[in-house]
Coordinates of C-alpha atoms and ligand atoms in Angstrom, one line a residue:
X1 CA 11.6 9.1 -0.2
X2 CA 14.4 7.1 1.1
X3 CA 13.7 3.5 2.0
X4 CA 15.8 1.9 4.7
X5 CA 16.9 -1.5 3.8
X6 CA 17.3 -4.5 6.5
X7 CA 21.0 -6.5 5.3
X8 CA 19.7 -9.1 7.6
X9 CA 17.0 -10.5 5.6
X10 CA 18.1 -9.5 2.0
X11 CA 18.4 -13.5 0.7
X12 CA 17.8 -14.2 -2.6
X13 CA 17.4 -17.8 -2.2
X14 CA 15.3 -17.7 1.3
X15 CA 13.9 -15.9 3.9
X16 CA 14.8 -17.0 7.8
X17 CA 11.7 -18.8 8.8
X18 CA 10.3 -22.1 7.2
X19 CA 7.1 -20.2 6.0
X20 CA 9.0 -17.3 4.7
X21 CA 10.0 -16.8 1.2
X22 CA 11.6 -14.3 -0.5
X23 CA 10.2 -13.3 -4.2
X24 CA 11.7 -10.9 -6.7
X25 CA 8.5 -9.3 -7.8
X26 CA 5.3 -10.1 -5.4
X27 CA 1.8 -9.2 -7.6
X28 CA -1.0 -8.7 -5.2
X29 CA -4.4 -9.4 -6.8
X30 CA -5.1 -11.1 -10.0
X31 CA -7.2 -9.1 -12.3
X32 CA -6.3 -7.6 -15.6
X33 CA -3.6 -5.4 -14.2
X34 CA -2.3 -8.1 -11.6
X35 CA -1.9 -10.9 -14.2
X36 CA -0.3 -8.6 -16.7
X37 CA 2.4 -7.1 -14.3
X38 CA 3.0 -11.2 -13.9
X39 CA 3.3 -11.8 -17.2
X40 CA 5.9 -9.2 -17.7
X41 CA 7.6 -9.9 -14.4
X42 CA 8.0 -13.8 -15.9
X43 CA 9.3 -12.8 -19.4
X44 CA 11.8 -10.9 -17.5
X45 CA 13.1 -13.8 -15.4
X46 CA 11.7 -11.9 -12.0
X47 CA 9.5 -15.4 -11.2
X48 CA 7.2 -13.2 -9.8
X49 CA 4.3 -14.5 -7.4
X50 CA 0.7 -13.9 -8.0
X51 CA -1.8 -13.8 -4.8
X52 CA -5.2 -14.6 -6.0
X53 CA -6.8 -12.6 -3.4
X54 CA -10.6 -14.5 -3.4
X55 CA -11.9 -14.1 -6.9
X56 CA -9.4 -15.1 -9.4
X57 CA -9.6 -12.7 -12.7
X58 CA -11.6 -9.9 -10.3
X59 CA -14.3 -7.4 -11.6
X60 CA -13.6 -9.0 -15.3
X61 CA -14.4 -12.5 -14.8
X62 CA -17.8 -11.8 -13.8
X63 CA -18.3 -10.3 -17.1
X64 CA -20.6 -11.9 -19.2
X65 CA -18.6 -11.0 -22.2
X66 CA -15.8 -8.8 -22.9
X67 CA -16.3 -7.2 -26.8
X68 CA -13.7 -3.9 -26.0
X69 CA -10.7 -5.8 -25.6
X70 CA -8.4 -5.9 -28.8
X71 CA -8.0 -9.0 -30.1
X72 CA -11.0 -11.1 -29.7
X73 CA -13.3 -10.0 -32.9
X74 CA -15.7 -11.6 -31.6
X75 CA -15.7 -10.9 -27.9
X76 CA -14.6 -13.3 -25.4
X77 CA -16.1 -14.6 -21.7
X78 CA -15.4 -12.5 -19.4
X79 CA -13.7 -16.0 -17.1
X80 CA -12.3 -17.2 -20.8
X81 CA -10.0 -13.9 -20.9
X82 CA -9.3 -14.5 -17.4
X83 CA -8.2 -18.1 -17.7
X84 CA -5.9 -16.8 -21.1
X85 CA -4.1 -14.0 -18.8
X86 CA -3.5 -16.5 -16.2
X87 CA -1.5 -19.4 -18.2
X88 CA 0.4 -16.6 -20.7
X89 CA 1.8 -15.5 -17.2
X90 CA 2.1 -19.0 -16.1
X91 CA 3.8 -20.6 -19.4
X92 CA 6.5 -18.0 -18.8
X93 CA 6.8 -18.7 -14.7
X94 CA 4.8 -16.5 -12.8
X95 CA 3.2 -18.6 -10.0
X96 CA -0.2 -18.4 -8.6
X97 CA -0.7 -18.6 -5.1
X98 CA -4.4 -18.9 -4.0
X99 CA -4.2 -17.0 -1.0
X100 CA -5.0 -13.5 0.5
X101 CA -2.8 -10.4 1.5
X102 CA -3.6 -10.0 5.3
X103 CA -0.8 -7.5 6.5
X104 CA 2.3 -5.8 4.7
X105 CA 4.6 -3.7 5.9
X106 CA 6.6 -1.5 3.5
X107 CA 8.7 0.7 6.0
X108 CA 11.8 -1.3 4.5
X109 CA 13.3 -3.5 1.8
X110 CA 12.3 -6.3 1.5
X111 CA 8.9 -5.3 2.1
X112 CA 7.1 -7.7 3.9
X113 CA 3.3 -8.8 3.1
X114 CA 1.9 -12.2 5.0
X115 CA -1.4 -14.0 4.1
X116 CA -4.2 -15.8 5.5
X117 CA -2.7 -18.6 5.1
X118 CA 0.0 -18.2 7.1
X119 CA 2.7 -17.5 4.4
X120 CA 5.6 -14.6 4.5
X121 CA 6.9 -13.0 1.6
X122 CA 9.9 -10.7 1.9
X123 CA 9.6 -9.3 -1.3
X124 CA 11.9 -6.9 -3.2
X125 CA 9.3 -5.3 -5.0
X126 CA 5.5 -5.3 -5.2
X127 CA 3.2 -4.7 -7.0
X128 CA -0.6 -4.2 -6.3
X129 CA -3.2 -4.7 -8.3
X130 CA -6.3 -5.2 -5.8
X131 CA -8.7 -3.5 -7.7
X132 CA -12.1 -1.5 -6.5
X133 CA -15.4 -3.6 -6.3
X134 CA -18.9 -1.8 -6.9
X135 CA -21.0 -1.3 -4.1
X136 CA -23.6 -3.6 -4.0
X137 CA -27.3 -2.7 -3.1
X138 CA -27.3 -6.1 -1.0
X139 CA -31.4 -6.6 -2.5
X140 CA -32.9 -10.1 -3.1
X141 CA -32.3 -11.3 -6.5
X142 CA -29.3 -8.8 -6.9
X143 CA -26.1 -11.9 -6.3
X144 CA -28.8 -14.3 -8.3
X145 CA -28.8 -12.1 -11.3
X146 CA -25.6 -10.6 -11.8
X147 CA -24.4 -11.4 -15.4
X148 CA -27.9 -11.8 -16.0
X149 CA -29.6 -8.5 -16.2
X150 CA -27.9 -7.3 -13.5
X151 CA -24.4 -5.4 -14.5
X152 CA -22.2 -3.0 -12.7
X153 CA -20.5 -1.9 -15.8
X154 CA -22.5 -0.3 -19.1
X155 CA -19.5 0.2 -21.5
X156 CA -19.1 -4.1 -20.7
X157 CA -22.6 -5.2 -20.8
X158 CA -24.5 -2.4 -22.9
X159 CA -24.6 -3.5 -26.0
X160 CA -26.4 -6.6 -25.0
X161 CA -29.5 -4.3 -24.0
X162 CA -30.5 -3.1 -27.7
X163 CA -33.9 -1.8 -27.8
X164 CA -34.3 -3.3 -24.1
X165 CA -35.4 -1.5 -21.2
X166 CA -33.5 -0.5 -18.4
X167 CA -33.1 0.7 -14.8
X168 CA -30.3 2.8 -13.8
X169 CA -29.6 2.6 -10.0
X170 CA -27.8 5.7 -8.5
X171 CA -28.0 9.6 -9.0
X172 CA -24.0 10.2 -9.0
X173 CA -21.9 11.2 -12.0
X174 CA -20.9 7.2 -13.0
X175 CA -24.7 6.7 -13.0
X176 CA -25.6 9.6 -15.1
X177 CA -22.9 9.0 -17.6
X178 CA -23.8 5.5 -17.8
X179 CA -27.2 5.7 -18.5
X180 CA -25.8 8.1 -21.4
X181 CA -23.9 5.3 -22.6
X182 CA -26.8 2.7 -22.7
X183 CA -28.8 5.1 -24.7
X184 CA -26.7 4.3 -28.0
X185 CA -28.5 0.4 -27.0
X186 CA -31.2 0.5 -25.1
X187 CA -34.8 1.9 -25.9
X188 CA -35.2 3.5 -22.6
X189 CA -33.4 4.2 -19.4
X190 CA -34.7 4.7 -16.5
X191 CA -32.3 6.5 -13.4
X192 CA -33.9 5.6 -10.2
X193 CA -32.7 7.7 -7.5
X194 CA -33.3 7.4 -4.0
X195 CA -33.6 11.1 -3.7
X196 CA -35.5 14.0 -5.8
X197 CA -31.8 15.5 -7.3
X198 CA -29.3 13.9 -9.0
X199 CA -25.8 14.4 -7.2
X200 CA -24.2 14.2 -10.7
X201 CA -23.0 17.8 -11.8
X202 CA -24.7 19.7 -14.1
X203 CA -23.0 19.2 -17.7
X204 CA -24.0 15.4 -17.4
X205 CA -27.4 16.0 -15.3
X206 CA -27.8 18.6 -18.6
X207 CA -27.4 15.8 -21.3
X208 CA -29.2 13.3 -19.3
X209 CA -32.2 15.8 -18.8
X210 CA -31.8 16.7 -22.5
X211 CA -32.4 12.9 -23.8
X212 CA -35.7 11.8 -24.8
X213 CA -34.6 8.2 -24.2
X214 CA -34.0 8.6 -20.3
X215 CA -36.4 9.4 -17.6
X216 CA -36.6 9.3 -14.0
X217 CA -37.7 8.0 -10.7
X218 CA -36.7 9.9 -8.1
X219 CA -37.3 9.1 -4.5
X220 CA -37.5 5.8 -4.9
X221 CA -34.9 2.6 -4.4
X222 CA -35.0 -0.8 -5.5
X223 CA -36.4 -3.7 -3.1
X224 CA -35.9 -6.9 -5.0
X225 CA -34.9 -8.0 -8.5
X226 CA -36.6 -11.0 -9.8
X227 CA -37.1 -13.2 -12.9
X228 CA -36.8 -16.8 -14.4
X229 CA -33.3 -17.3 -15.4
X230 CA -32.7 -13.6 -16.5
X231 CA -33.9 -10.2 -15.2
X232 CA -37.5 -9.9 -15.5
X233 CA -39.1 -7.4 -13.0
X234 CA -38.1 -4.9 -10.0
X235 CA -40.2 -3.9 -6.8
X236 CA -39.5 -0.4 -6.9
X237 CA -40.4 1.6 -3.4
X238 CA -41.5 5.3 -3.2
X239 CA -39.0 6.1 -0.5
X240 CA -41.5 9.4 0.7
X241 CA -45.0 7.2 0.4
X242 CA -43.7 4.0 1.2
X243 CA -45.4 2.4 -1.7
X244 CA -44.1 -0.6 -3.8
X245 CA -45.0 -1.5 -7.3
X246 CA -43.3 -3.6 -9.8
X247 CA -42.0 -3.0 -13.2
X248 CA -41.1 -5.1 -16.0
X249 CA -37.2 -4.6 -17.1
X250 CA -34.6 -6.0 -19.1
X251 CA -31.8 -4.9 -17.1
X252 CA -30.5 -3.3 -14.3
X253 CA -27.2 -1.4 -13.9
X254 CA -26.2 -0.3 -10.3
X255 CA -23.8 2.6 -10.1
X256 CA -23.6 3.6 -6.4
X257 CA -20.3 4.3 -6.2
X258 CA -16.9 2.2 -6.5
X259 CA -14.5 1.3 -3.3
X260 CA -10.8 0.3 -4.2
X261 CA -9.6 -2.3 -2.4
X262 CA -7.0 -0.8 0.1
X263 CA -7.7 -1.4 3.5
X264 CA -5.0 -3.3 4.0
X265 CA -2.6 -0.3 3.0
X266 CA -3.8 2.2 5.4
X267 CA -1.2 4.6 6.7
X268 CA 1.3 3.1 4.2
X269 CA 0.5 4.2 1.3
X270 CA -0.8 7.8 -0.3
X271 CA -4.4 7.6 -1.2
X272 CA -6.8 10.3 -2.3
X273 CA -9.9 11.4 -1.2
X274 CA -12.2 8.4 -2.0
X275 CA -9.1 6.4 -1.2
X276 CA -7.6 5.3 -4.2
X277 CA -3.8 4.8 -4.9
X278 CA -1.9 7.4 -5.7
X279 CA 0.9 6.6 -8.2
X280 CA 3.4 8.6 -10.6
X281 CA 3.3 8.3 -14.3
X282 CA 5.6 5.1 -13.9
X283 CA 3.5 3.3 -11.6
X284 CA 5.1 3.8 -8.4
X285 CA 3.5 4.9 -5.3
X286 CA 5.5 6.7 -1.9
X287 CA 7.1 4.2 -1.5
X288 CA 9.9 3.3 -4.2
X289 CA 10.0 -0.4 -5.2
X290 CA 6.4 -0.7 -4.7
X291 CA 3.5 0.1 -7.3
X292 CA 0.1 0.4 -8.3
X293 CA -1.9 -0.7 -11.6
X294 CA -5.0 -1.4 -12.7
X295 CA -8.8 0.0 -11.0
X296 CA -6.9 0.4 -7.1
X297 CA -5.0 3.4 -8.5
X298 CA -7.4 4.2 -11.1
X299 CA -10.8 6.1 -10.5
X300 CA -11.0 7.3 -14.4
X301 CA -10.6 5.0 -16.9
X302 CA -11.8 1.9 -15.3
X303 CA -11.4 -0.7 -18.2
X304 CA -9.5 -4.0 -19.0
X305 CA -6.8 -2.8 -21.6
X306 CA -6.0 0.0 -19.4
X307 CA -5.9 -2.0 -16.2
X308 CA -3.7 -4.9 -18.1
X309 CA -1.2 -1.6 -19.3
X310 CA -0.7 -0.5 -16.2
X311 CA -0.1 -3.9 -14.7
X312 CA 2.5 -4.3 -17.3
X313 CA 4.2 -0.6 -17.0
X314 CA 4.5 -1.4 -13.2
X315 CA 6.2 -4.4 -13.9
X316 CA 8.4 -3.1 -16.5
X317 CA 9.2 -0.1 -13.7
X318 CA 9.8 -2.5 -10.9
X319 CA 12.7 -4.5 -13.3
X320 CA 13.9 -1.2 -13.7
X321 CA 14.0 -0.2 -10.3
X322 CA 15.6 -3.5 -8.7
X323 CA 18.3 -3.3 -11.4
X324 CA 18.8 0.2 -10.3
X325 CA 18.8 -0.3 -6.4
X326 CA 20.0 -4.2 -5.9
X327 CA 19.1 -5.4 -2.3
X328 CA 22.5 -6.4 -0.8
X329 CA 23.6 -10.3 -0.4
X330 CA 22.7 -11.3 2.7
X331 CA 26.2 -11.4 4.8
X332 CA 27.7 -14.8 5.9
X333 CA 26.6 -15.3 9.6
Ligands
NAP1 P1 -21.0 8.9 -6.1 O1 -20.8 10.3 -6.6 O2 -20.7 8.5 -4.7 O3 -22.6 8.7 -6.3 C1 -23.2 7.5 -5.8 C2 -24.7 7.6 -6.0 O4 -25.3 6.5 -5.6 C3 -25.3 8.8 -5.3 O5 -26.3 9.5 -6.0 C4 -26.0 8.1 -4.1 O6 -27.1 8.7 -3.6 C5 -26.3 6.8 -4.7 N1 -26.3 5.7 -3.7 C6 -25.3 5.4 -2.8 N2 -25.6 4.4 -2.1 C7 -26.9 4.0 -2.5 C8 -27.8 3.0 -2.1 N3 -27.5 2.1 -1.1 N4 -29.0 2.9 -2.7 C9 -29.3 3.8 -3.6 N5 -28.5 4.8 -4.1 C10 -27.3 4.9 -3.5 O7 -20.3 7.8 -7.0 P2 -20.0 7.8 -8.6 O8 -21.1 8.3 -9.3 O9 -19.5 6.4 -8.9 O10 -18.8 8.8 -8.6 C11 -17.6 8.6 -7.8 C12 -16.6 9.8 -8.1 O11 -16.1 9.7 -9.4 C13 -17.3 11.1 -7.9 O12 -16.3 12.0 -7.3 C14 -17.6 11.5 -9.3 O13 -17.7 12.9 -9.5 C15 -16.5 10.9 -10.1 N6 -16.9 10.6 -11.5 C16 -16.7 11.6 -12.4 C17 -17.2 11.4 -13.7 C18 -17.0 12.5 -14.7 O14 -16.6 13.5 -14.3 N7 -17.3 12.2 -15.9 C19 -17.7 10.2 -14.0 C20 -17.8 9.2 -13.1 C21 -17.4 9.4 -11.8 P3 -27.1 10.2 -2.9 O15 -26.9 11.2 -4.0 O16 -28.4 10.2 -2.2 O17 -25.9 10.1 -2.0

């Protein structure tokens, strides 16, 4: 599409107001995908700005350990890598800003995105990277144990469940191949699933059926998770009897579905159906000069080294792009 762009405001060394600024390259989010786009930005001189958003690193750094990620042999904390991505990026000039997106507005050049805390950034390109949190079952001892038997993410945490038993929360597809997953670790897998069929289709309900190392509770949802200092037990209710009983487990993974982050782009940007970003092959979403990386555009793969590639293709794009379509110097009032 064709972007109009406002002369007015195109100044490369300012914007108009005291708390306006005007940034080459403007990284929203910090996870894997945000903090690589920066770290390309900086190495090509863009001095891009990084907005934290509210948990520095994202879904990563409340990884216990990360063991997939090349490089790092011997795995590395999920907060280490975190911490690593954020002063590469830094050492070459990308600048973090502890502070949250609350309104953008891409219908011109610069695009415009303020914060919470009261900042403007006319930006000539952008680059988001806001990521998709899990859905939480919001249970007692679900917050307390998370990182401690309690994991949104098998292919991350799996391999510390050898011969452990597990719980499985949710009945969808990202459940069901899950729980496949943990059975190359864990001795046995339960899938406990508030209803009495799985909603996964029926190649993975199939193989899940098919392996003697998972079973199933069906109509029944989790209560509470407790235990001293790591997962212990679960109150499991019978959602048709009403019953509760507890069972001893090692851990439990919840996979009841995943919500990118991108409220805040609402009739801006193209999403699909479960409202993820929709980018091209080169990052980019509708609107040109602005793109997409990491889990917010990416419903599939879902996994550090492919969030931190697409963080740094967008930012390769976006130098592309600006040197392609330079804003013009503001004119001399
Ligand atoms: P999903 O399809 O929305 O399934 C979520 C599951 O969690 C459902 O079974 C749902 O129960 C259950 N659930 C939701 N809220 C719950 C709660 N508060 N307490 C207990 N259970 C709850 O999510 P998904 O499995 O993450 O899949 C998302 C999309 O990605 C889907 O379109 C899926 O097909 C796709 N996907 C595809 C693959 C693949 O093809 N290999 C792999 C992963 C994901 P109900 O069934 O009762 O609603």
């Amino acid at each position: 599409m064709d972007l109009k762009i406002n002369n007015s405001i195109a100044n490369p060394t300012g914007g108009s107001e005291d708390n306006e600024e005007f940034v080459r390259v403007l990284v929203i989010g910090s996870g894997p995908a945000g903090l690589s786009a920066a770290l390309y930005a900086a190495r090509a001189d863009l001095d891009p700005i990084v907005l934290t958003g509210m948990e520095l690193g994202g879904q990563v750094s409340l990884t216990f350990a990360v063991e997939n990620y090349p490089g790092f042999p011997e795995g590395i904390g999920g907060m280490e890598m975190v911490d690593l991505f954020q002063k590469q990026a830094q050492r070459f000039g990308a600048r973090m800003e502890y502070d949250l997106a609350s309104e953008v507005d891409f219908s011109e050049r610069p695009f415009k995105v303020k914060t919470q805390n009261g900042k403007s950034y006319l930006a000539e390109s952008v680059i988001i990277s806001t990521g998709a949190s899990a859905v939480h079952l919001n249970v007692p001892g679900e917050e307390e144990f998370t990182g401690r038997g309690v994991s949104y993410c098998a292919t991350c945490d799996g391999w510390f469940f050898k011969e452990k038993d597990v719980i499985v929360v949710g009945g969808g597809d990202s459940a069901v191949e899950e729980s496949l997953f943990l059975t190359r670790y864990a001795d046995n897998v339960t899938i406990v699933h508030r209803r009495d069929e799985l909603r996964a289709g029926a190649i993975l309900s199939d193989r899940a059926n098919d392996n003697p190392k998972i079973d199933f509770s069906w109509n029944t949802i989790v209560k509470e998770i407790s235990g001293n200092g790591a997962v212990q037990t679960v109150k499991l209710q019978d959602t048709q009897t009403g019953e509760e009983r507890e069972r001893e487990v090692d851990g439990v993974f919840i996979f009841i579905g995943h919500s990118p982050n991108t409220s805040l782009f609402t009739d801006q940007l193209e999403m699909d159906e479960n409202r993820y970003l929709i980018v091209d092959k080169l990052m980019q979403t509708n609107i040109p000069g602005v793109y997409a990386a990491g889990e917010v555009a990416d419903p599939h793969f879902r996994q550090v080294i492919t969030s931190a590639g697409m963080g740094a293709a967008a930012a390769i794009q976006a130098n592309r792009f600006m040197e392609e379509n330079p804003l013009p110097e503001k004119s001399p009032s």
